[in-house]
Short mmCIF file of C-alpha atoms in Angstrom, two decimals:
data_model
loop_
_atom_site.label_atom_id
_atom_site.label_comp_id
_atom_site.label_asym_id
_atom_site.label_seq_id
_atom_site.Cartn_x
_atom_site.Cartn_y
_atom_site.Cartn_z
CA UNK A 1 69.10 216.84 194.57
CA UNK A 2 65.84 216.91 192.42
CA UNK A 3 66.40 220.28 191.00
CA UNK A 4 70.16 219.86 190.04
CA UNK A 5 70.22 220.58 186.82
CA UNK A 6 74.02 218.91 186.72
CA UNK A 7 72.83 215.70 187.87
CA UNK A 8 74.08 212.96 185.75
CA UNK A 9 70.30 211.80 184.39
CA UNK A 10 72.27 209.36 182.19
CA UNK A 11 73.84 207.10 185.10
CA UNK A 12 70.16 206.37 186.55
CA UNK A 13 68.42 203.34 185.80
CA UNK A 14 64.57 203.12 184.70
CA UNK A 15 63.45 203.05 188.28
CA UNK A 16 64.84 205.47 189.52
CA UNK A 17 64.31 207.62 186.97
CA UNK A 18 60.75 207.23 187.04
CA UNK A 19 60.95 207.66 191.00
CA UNK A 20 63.12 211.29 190.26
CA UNK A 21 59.86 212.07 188.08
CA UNK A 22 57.62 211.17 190.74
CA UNK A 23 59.26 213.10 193.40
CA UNK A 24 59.84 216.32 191.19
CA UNK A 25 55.92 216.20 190.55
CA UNK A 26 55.14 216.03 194.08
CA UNK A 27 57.11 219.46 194.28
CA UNK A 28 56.00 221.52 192.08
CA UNK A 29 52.61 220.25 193.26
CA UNK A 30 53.58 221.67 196.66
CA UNK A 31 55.03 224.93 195.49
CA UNK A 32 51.71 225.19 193.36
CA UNK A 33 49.77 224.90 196.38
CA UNK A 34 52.08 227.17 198.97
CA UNK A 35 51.74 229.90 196.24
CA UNK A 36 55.41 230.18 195.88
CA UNK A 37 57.07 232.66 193.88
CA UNK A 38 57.03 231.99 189.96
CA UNK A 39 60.60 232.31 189.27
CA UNK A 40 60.74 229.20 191.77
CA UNK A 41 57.80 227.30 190.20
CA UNK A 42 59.09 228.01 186.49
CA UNK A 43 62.50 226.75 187.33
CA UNK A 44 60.82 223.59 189.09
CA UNK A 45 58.87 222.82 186.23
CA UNK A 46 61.43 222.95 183.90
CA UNK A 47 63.23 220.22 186.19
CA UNK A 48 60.33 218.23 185.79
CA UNK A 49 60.11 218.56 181.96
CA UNK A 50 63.87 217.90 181.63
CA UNK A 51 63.10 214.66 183.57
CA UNK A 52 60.12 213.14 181.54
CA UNK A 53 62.39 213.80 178.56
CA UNK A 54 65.23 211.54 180.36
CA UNK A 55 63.15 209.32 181.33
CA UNK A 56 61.05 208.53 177.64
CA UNK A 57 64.77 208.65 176.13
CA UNK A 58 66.13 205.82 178.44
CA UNK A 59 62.45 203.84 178.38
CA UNK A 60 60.98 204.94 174.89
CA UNK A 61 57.90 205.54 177.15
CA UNK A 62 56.05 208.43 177.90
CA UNK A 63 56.28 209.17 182.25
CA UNK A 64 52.66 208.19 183.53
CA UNK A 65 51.76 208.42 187.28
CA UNK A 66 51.69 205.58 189.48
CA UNK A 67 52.64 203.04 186.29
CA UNK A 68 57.02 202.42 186.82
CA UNK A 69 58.22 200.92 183.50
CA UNK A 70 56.63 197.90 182.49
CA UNK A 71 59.19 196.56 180.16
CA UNK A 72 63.09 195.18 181.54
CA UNK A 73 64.49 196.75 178.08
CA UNK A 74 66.83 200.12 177.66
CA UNK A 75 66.15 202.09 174.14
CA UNK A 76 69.10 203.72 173.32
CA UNK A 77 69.64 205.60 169.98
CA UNK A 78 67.37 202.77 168.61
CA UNK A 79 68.88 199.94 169.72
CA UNK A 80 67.95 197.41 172.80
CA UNK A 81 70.02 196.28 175.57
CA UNK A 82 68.65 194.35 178.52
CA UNK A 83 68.33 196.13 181.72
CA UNK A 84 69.94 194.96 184.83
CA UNK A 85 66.89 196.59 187.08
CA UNK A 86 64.51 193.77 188.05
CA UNK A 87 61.07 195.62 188.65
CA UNK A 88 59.58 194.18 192.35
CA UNK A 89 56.56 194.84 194.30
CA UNK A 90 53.48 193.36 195.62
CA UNK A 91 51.53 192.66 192.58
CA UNK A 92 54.44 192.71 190.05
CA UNK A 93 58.09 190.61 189.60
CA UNK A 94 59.76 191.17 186.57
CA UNK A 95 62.81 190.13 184.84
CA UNK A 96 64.42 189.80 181.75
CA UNK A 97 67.32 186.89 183.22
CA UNK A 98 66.83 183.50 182.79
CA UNK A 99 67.99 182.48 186.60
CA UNK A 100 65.46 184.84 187.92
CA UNK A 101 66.12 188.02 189.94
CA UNK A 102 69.31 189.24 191.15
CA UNK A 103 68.78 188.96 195.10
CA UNK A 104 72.37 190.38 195.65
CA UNK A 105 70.98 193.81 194.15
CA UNK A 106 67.60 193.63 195.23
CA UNK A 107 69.35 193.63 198.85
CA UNK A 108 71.56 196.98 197.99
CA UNK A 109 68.32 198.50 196.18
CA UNK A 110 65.51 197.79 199.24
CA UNK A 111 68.26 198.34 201.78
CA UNK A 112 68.11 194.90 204.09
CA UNK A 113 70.49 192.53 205.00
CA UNK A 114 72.12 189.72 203.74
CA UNK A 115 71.52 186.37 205.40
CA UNK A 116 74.82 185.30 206.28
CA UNK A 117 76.90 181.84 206.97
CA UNK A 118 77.34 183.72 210.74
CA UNK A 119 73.81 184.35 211.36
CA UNK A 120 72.84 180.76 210.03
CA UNK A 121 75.57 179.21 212.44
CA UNK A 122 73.64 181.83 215.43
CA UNK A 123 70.59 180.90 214.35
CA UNK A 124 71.77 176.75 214.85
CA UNK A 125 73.41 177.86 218.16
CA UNK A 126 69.77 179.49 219.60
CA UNK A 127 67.88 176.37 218.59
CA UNK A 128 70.45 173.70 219.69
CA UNK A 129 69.40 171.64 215.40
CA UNK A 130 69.98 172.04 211.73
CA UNK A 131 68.62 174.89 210.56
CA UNK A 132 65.94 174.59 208.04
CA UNK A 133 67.22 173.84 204.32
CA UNK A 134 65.20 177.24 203.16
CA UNK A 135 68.16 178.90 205.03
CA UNK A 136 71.02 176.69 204.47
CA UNK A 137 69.97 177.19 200.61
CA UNK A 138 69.36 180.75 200.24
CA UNK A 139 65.82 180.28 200.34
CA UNK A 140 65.44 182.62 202.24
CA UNK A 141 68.04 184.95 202.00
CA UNK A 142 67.77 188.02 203.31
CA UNK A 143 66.60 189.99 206.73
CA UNK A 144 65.47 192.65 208.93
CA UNK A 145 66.82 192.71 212.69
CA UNK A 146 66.51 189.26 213.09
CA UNK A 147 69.93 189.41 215.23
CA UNK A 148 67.53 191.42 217.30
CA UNK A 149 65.04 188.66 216.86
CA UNK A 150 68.03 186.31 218.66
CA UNK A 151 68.83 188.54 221.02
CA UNK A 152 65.43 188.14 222.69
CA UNK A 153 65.25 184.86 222.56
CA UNK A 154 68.63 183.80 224.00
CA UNK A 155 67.65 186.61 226.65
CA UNK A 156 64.14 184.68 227.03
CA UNK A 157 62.47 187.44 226.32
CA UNK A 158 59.32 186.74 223.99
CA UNK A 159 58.35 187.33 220.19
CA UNK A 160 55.57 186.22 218.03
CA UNK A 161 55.74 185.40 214.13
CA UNK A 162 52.80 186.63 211.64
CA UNK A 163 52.55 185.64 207.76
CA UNK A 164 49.44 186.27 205.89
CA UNK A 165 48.24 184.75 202.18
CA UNK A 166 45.64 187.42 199.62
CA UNK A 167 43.53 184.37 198.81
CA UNK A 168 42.82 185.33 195.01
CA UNK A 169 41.84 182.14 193.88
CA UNK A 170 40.25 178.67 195.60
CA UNK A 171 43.48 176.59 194.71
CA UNK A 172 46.49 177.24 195.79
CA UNK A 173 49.98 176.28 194.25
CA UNK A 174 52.93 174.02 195.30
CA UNK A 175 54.83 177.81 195.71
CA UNK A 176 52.37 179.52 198.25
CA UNK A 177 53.60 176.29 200.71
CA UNK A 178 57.04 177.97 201.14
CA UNK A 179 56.52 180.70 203.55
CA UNK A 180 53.82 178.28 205.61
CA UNK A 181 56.19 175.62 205.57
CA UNK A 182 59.31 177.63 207.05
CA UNK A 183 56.88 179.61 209.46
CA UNK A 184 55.92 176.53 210.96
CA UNK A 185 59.40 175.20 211.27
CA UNK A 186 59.85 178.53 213.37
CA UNK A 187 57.18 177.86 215.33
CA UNK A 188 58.33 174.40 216.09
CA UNK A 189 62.09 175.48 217.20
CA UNK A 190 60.77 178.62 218.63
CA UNK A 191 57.72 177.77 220.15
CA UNK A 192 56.21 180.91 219.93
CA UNK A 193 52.76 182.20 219.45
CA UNK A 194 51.99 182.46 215.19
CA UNK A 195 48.58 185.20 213.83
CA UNK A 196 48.29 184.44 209.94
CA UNK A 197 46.39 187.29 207.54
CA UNK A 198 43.80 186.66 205.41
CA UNK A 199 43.67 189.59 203.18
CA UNK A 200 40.54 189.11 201.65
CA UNK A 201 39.43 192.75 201.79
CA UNK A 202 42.89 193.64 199.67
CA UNK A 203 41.75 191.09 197.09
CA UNK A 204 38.34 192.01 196.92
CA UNK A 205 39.64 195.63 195.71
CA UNK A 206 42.22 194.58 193.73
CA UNK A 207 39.93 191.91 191.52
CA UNK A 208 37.32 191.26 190.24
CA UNK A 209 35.19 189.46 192.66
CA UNK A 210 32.60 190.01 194.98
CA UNK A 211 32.89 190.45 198.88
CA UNK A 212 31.30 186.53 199.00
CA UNK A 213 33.94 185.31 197.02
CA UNK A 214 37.14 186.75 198.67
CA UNK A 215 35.93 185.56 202.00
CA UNK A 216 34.69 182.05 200.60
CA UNK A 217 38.89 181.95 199.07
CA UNK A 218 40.11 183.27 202.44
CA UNK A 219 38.30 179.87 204.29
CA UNK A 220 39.40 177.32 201.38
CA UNK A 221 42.75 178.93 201.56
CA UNK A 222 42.64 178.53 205.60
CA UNK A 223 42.43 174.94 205.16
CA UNK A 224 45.72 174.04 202.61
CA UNK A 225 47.64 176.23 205.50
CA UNK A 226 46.24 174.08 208.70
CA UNK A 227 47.19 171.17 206.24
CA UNK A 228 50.75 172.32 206.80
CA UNK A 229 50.51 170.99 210.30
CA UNK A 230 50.46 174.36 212.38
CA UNK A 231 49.43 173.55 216.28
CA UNK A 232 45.71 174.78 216.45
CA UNK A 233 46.79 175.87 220.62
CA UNK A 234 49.39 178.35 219.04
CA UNK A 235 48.60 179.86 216.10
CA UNK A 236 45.31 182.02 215.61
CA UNK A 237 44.45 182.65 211.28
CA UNK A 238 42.25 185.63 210.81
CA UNK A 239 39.90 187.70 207.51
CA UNK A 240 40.52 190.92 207.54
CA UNK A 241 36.58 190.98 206.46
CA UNK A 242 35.99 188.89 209.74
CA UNK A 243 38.47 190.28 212.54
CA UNK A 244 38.36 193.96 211.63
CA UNK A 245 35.09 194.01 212.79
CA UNK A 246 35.42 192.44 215.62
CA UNK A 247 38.92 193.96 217.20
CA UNK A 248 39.27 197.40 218.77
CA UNK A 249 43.26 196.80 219.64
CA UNK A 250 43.02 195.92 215.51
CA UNK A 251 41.53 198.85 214.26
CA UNK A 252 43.42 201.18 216.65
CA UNK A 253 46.57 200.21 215.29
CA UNK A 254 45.27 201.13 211.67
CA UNK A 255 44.26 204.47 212.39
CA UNK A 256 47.07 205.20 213.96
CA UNK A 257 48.95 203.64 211.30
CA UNK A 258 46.85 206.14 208.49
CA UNK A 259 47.54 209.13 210.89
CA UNK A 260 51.07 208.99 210.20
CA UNK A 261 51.65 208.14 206.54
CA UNK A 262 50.70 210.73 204.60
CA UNK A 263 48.83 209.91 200.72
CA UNK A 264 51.81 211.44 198.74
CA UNK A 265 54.28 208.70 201.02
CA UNK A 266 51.76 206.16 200.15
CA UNK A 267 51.83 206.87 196.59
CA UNK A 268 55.40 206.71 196.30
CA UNK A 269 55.55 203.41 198.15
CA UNK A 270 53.21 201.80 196.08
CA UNK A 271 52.48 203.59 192.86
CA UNK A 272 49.01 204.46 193.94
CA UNK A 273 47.28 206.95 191.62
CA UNK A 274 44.63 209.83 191.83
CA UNK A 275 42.45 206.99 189.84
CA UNK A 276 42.88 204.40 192.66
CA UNK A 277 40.28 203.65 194.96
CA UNK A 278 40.32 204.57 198.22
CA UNK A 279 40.51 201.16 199.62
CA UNK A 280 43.87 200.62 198.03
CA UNK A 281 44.87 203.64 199.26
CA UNK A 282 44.24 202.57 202.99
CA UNK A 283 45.20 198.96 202.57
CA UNK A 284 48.35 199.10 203.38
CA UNK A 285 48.11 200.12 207.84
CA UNK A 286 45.94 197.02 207.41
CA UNK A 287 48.69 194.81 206.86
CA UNK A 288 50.81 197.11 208.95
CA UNK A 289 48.76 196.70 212.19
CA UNK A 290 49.80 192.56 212.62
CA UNK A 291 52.87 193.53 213.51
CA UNK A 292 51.83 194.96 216.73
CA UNK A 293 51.14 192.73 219.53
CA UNK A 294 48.34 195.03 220.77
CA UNK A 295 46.30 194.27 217.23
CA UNK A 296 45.52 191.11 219.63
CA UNK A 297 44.89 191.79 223.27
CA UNK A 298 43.17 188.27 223.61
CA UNK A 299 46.70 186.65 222.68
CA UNK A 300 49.02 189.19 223.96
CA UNK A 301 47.40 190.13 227.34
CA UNK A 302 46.99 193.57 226.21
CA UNK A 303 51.19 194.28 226.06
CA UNK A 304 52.59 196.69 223.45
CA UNK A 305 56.06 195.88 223.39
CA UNK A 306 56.17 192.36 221.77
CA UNK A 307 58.46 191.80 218.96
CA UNK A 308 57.26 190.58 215.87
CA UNK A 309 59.15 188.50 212.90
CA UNK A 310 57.33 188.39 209.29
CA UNK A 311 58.67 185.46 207.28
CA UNK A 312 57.25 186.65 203.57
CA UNK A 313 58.38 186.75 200.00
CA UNK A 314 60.68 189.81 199.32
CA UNK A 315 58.38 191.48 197.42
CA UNK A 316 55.87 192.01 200.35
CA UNK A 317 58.87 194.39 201.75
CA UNK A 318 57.20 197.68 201.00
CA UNK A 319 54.88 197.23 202.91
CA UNK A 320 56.74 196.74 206.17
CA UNK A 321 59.37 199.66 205.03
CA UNK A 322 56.47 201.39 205.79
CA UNK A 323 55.82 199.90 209.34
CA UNK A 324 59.09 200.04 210.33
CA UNK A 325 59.34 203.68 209.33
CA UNK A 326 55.76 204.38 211.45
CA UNK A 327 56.57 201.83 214.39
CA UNK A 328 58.58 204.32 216.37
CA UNK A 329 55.93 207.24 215.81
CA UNK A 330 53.29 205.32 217.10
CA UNK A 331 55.52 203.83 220.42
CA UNK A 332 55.61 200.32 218.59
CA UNK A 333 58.74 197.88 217.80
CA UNK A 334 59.57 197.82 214.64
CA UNK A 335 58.73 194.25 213.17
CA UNK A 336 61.69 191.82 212.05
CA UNK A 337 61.35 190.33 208.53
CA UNK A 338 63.15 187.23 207.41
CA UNK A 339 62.42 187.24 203.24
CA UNK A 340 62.39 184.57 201.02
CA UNK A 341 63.18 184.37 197.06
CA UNK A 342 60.35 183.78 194.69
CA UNK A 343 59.01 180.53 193.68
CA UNK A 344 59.64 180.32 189.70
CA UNK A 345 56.99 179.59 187.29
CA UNK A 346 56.94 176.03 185.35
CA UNK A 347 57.97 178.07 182.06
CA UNK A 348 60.83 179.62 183.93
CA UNK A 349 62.35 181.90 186.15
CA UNK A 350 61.33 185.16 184.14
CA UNK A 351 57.99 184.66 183.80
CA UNK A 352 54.99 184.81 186.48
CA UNK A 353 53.13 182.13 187.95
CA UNK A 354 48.96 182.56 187.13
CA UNK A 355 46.30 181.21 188.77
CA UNK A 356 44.73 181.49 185.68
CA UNK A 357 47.41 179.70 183.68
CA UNK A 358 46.91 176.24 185.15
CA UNK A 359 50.66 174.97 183.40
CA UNK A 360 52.40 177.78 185.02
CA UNK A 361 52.67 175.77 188.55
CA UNK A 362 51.71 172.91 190.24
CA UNK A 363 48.60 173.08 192.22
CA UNK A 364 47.61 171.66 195.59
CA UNK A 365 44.64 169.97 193.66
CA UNK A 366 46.79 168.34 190.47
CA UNK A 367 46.22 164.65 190.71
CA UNK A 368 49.95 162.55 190.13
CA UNK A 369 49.05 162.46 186.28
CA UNK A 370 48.34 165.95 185.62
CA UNK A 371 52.18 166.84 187.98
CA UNK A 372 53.70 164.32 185.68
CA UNK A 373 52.73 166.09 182.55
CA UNK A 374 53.18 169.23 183.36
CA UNK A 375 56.87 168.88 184.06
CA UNK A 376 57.48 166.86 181.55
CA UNK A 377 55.97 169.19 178.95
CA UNK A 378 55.85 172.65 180.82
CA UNK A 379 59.36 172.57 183.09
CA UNK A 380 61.71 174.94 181.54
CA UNK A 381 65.17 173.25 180.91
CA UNK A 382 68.88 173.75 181.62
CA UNK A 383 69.46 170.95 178.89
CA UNK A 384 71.26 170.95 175.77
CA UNK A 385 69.24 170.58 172.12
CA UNK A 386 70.20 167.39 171.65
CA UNK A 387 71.79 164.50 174.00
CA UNK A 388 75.25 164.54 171.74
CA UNK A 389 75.81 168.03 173.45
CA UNK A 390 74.51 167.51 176.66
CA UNK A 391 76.57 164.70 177.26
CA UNK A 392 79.63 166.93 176.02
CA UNK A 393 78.57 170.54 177.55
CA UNK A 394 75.95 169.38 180.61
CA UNK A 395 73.23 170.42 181.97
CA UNK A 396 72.47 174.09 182.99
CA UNK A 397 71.50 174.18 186.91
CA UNK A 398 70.89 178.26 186.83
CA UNK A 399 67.82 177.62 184.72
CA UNK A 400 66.99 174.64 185.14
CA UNK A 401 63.08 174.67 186.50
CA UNK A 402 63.32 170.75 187.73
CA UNK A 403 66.46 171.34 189.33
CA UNK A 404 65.26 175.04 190.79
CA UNK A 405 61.83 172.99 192.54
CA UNK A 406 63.89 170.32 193.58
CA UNK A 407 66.01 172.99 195.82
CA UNK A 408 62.84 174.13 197.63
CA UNK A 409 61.74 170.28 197.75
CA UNK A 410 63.92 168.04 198.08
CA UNK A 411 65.40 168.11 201.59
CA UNK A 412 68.62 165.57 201.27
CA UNK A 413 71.09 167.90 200.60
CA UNK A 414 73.93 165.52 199.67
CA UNK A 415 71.53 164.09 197.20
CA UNK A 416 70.38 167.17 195.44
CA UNK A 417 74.06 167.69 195.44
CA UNK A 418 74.66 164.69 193.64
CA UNK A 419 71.89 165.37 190.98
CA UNK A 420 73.56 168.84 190.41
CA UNK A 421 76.98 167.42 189.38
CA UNK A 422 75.55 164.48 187.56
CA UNK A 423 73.03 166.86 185.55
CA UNK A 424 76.27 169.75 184.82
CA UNK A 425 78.66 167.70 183.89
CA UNK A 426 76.12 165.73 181.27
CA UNK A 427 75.66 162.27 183.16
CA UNK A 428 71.95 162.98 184.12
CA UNK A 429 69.48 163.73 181.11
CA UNK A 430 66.42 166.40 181.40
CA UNK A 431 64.17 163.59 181.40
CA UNK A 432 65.70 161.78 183.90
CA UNK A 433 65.68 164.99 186.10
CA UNK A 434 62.32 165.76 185.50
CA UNK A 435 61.60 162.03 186.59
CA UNK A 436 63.10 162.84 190.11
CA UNK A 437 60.72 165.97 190.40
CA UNK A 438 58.03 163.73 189.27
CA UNK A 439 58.85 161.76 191.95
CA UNK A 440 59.14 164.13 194.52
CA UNK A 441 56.45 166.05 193.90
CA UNK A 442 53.78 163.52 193.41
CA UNK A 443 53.80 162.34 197.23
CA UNK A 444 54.45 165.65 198.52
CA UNK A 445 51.05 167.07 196.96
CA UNK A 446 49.24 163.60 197.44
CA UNK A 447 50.04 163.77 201.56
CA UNK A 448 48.98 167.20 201.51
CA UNK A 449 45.96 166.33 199.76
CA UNK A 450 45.16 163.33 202.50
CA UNK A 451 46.05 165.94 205.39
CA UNK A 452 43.50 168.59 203.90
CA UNK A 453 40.58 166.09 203.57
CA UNK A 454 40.93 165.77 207.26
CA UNK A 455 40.29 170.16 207.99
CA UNK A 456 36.58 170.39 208.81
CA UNK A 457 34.56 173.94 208.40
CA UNK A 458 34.53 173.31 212.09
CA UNK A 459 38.25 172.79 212.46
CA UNK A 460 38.82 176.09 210.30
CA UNK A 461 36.16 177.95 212.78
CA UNK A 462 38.63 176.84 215.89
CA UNK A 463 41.47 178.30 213.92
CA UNK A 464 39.76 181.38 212.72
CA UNK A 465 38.00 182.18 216.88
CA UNK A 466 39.77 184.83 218.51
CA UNK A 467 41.02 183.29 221.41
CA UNK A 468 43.83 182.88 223.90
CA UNK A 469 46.64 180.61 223.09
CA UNK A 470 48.69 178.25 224.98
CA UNK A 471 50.91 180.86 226.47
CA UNK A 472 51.48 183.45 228.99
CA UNK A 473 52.12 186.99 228.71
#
């Protein structure tokens, strides 16, 4: 398909553009190498020429290795247009909309599965409750085999669930709760053995900071996530930096992980370049080898054939593409991944939350003054520009920061229902929306603060010891 030269270049988006590139550069790099004839390296070349121009037509940027298009903006005979293509992956979310990323496409583009009104009504049935509102709200919103997931279960067969957090900073935000708060409702209806990553070895390669530091993050981290409540008898957290060293079934899995992914799939995954370190390059079977229940023979017993489900932000995806694809290979079951959307910044749903921006979220360590200005100054707003034409027009709920945290945080649905139609049809003000974040938010982060004072270093050393867990295998 690559060397087509009838291909309709015009019809691809930025993306995949830049992936055509990629690809076409990989093969001429091969034929290079195999000493093929020249006739077939000239005409391969001049594929990959007539693709850098496409792609620095449609982007107005030259093609560089490893870096996709930064920018969510089409240059066309001069003029701008936005781009539907959201760019996604582990370090980067971009968008040019206002309500955030289009999930809907994101599904079609990384190939998973809608999370449907039949497998939230299956889900219900399994558990015998209400399912959690992350699912009745499209929180989470797409999957991976989690119909396999079910099938287990009903059949009383067991899984186990595994999350992990890169602790890049010592504070984290109100927006890092959502995949430990829905992974310990799991546990709770499941009742089912939980391992949570530390990836303080990715961090310390990706940033600036020194070994000390990432692991020092990784046990302040460990603490807000025990302050979610997770039963100490059934859920094991573990440092890379720490465990690695410590498990052969751990670092089995990785090699054999690394054995079969080779560094040109790895670069296409994640954009790695010739420039990256070596770590990076490697990183990836770490987080891979979680998945399998034999990365911890002092939980599992020693059995192989326990299925795992990853609750995790979409754009940690790639990386278990890649596990699933190896799983298989390596006599493994493929892990089951339930994803969730992302958490928007204060400033709004197209731009990116910062540790080092303090205004861009609200932190697990803002006292009830410094939540109630941020939101009232920082919250992006669905509002009209003056209250003449809100009361006429109402209140925008697709943009609407207050009204987007209020979905992850407020669990009554009937009344975040109410505040919806109140706040669109021009009854409810900004301000008095912002008031009921205020006053949901203050109490959330002041419990959590009260439940954190109580996690010892000693408490976080019981959490972090490999050990058995309160079930049988």
């Amino acid at each position: 398909m690559a060397d087509s030269p009838n291909c309709d270049l015009k019809s691809l988006s930025p993306l995949q553009l830049f992936e055509r590139v990629t690809e076409q550069g990989e093969k001429v790099r091969a034929l290079k190498a195999g000493k093929a004839p020249k006739d077939e390296i000239d005409a391969a070349v001049r594929m990959l020429l007539s693709l850098k121009l496409s792609y620095k037509t449609t982007t107005g940027q030259d093609y560089q290795a490893g870096l996709p298009p930064k920018d969510l903006v089409l240059i066309n005979n001069g003029t701008t247009k936005e781009e539907d293509e959201d760019l996604v992956d582990p370090w980067n979310v971009q968008t040019s909309n206002a309500k955030g990323v289009d999930y809907d496409k994101l599904i079609v583009r990384f190939g998973s599965s809608k999370i449907d009104t039949d497998l939230i009504n299956r889900i219900e049935r399994a558990i015998g409750q209400k399912p959690h509102h992350f699912l009745r709200r499209g929180i989470f919103f797409s999957h991976r085999d989690m119909d396999q997931v079910l099938d287990a279960y009903e059949n009383k067969k067991p899984f186990y669930l595994y999350t992990g957090r890169g602790p890049s900073s010592q504070a984290m935000h109100v927006g890092h709760l959502i995949p430990f708060l829905f992974t310990k409702w799991l546990q709770e209806v499941f009742d089912v053995p939980l391992v949570i990553q530390l990836t303080d070895d990715e961090k310390y390669l990706w940033k600036d900071m020194t070994i000390e530091k990432a692991y020092e993050y990784a046990k302040e981290n460990a603490k807000d996530i025990i302050a979610c409540g997770f039963d100490i008898n059934k859920t094991f957290i573990f440092s890379d930096l720490d465990y690695l060293g410590t498990s052969a079934g751990f670092y089995k899995n990785i090699v054999k992980v690394q054995k079969h992914v080779t560094f040109n799939q790895v670069k296409g995954i994640f954009g790695f370049t010739d420039s990256d370190c070596i770590g990076k390059i490697s990183f990836p079977a770490i987080q891979a080898a979680p998945s399998f229940s034999s990365s911890f023979p002092q939980i599992f017993n020693g059995k192989e054939n326990i299925q795992c489900l990853i609750p995790c932000a979409i754009d940690q995806d790639p990386y278990f593409r890649m596990t699933r694809d190896v799983a298989p290979r390596i006599g493994q079951p493929k892990p089951a991944l339930l994803h969730s959307v992302f958490f928007p910044a204060l400033q709004g749903a197209q731009t990116k939350m910062s540790a080092s921006d303090p205004n861009s979220s609200i932190f697990l360590t803002d006292t009830p003054k410094q939540i109630k200005t941020k939101i009232n100054k920082h919250a992006f707003s669905g509002g009209r520009d003056t209250i003449e034409e809100h009361r006429k027009y109402g209140g925008n709920c697709d943009v609407d920061v207050s009204f987007m945290y209020l979905t992850f945080f407020l669990e009554d649905d009937d009344r975040l229902e109410q505040l919806k139609q109140a706040y669109t049809s021009g009854e409810l003000l900004t301000g008095e929306l912002k008031k009921v974040l205020i006053e949901t938010m203050q109490p959330l982060v002041a419990a959590h603060q009260e439940r954190r004072k109580q996690v010892t270093d000693e408490i976080v050393k019981q959490f972090m010891t490999p050990r058995k867990l309160a079930f049988e295998f």
